[in-house]
Each structure stands twice: as C-alpha cells, then as structure tokens.
C-alpha cells in the first residue's frame, strides 16, 4: 500500500493534475492506514485528498530551482534498471 510517492518537482513536462492527485491519494492512504475508507470516513478521506492535491499543486508551482529539468523517460529508464537489479533472481548456486 502506497510504498512510493514519486518526485513531481522539476520535470519536463511538468507534473499533471492526475499525477498530483495520485500523490495526494497515496499520502492520505498511507496516513490513514487504508486504501479504501469506510462509508463513514469517505467524505473526510476525499476532502483530505482534494486539499492535499491543491496544496501540492501550489508547492510545485512555487518551487524554484537552477537545475535543468529532468527527462521523464530517462528517469523511468533508471528506475526500471534499479528494479531489474533489485528483483533479479540470483543465479542457481551449486551444491
């Protein structure tokens, strides 16, 4: 559940509203400890996601950097390479 909230700052093209919403949803899921709230908590859960997404968008819009924007494809390739290395099956050991 919600293991990775991805970096959204300093990418070209900029983070979409869907990406910001997904990050907010991951955050609220992590904090609340549930992936799907009960009916009694759904309104508070949804409101928290909306408010965090709104604040996150403001944060991303206000952040400044002198670093060049990162390329999404290059960063995705790096992540795939790390995952491949992390989850590679060890070679069969001779007994």
Short mmCIF file of C-alpha atoms in Angstrom, two decimals:
data_model
loop_
_atom_site.label_atom_id
_atom_site.label_comp_id
_atom_site.label_asym_id
_atom_site.label_seq_id
_atom_site.Cartn_x
_atom_site.Cartn_y
_atom_site.Cartn_z
CA UNK A 1 0.00 0.00 0.00
CA UNK A 2 1.37 3.40 -1.03
CA UNK A 3 5.01 2.49 -0.91
CA UNK A 4 6.20 5.09 -3.35
CA UNK A 5 5.23 8.68 -3.66
CA UNK A 6 7.17 9.82 -6.69
CA UNK A 7 9.08 13.07 -7.05
CA UNK A 8 6.99 15.52 -9.07
CA UNK A 9 9.21 18.60 -8.99
CA UNK A 10 11.48 19.74 -11.83
CA UNK A 11 10.29 17.50 -14.65
CA UNK A 12 9.68 18.41 -18.24
CA UNK A 13 6.81 18.35 -18.94
CA UNK A 14 5.55 19.46 -15.54
CA UNK A 15 3.51 17.14 -13.32
CA UNK A 16 -0.08 16.75 -14.45
CA UNK A 17 -3.10 17.23 -12.21
CA UNK A 18 -3.61 13.46 -12.33
CA UNK A 19 -0.08 12.86 -11.02
CA UNK A 20 -0.58 15.40 -8.25
CA UNK A 21 -3.91 13.78 -7.31
CA UNK A 22 -2.32 10.31 -7.33
CA UNK A 23 0.45 11.51 -4.98
CA UNK A 24 -2.13 13.09 -2.66
CA UNK A 25 -4.15 9.87 -2.67
CA UNK A 26 -1.06 7.81 -1.84
CA UNK A 27 -0.24 10.17 1.03
CA UNK A 28 -3.76 10.04 2.51
CA UNK A 29 -3.83 6.26 2.16
CA UNK A 30 -0.53 5.98 4.00
CA UNK A 31 -1.52 8.37 6.79
CA UNK A 32 -4.99 6.86 7.26
CA UNK A 33 -3.75 3.28 7.01
CA UNK A 34 -6.40 2.28 4.49
CA UNK A 35 -6.68 2.10 0.74
CA UNK A 36 -10.45 2.47 0.76
CA UNK A 37 -12.20 4.30 3.58
CA UNK A 38 -15.47 3.17 5.12
CA UNK A 39 -18.63 4.99 4.07
CA UNK A 40 -18.49 6.88 7.36
CA UNK A 41 -14.99 8.19 6.56
CA UNK A 42 -15.27 8.59 2.78
CA UNK A 43 -16.11 12.30 2.89
CA UNK A 44 -13.18 13.17 5.18
CA UNK A 45 -10.85 10.96 3.11
CA UNK A 46 -11.90 12.55 -0.20
CA UNK A 47 -11.69 16.05 1.26
CA UNK A 48 -8.17 15.36 2.53
CA UNK A 49 -7.08 14.09 -0.90
CA UNK A 50 -8.50 17.20 -2.60
CA UNK A 51 -6.91 19.60 -0.10
CA UNK A 52 -3.51 17.90 -0.25
CA UNK A 53 -3.62 17.86 -4.06
CA UNK A 54 -4.45 21.58 -4.04
CA UNK A 55 -1.59 22.43 -1.68
CA UNK A 56 0.79 20.16 -3.59
CA UNK A 57 -0.01 21.98 -6.84
CA UNK A 58 0.73 25.31 -5.12
CA UNK A 59 4.00 23.93 -3.77
CA UNK A 60 5.10 22.65 -7.18
CA UNK A 61 4.17 25.97 -8.81
CA UNK A 62 6.10 27.96 -6.19
CA UNK A 63 9.31 25.91 -6.03
CA UNK A 64 12.31 27.31 -7.89
CA UNK A 65 15.49 25.62 -8.97
CA UNK A 66 18.54 26.33 -11.08
CA UNK A 67 18.91 22.67 -12.02
CA UNK A 68 17.83 21.70 -15.52
CA UNK A 69 14.50 19.83 -15.69
CA UNK A 70 14.71 16.05 -15.57
CA UNK A 71 13.52 13.99 -18.51
CA UNK A 72 10.70 11.61 -17.59
CA UNK A 73 11.83 8.89 -19.98
CA UNK A 74 15.41 8.95 -18.71
CA UNK A 75 14.26 8.81 -15.08
CA UNK A 76 11.83 5.97 -15.88
CA UNK A 77 14.63 4.01 -17.56
CA UNK A 78 16.83 4.48 -14.48
CA UNK A 79 14.01 3.25 -12.24
CA UNK A 80 13.45 0.19 -14.43
CA UNK A 81 17.18 -0.62 -14.31
CA UNK A 82 17.20 -0.31 -10.50
CA UNK A 83 14.13 -2.54 -10.24
CA UNK A 84 15.61 -5.11 -12.58
CA UNK A 85 18.76 -5.25 -10.49
CA UNK A 86 16.83 -5.32 -7.21
CA UNK A 87 14.45 -8.07 -8.26
CA UNK A 88 16.83 -10.13 -10.38
CA UNK A 89 16.82 -13.76 -9.44
CA UNK A 90 20.14 -14.90 -8.02
CA UNK A 91 22.00 -17.41 -10.16
CA UNK A 92 21.46 -21.02 -9.13
CA UNK A 93 24.05 -21.97 -6.57
CA UNK A 94 25.91 -25.21 -7.00
CA UNK A 95 25.51 -27.61 -4.10
#
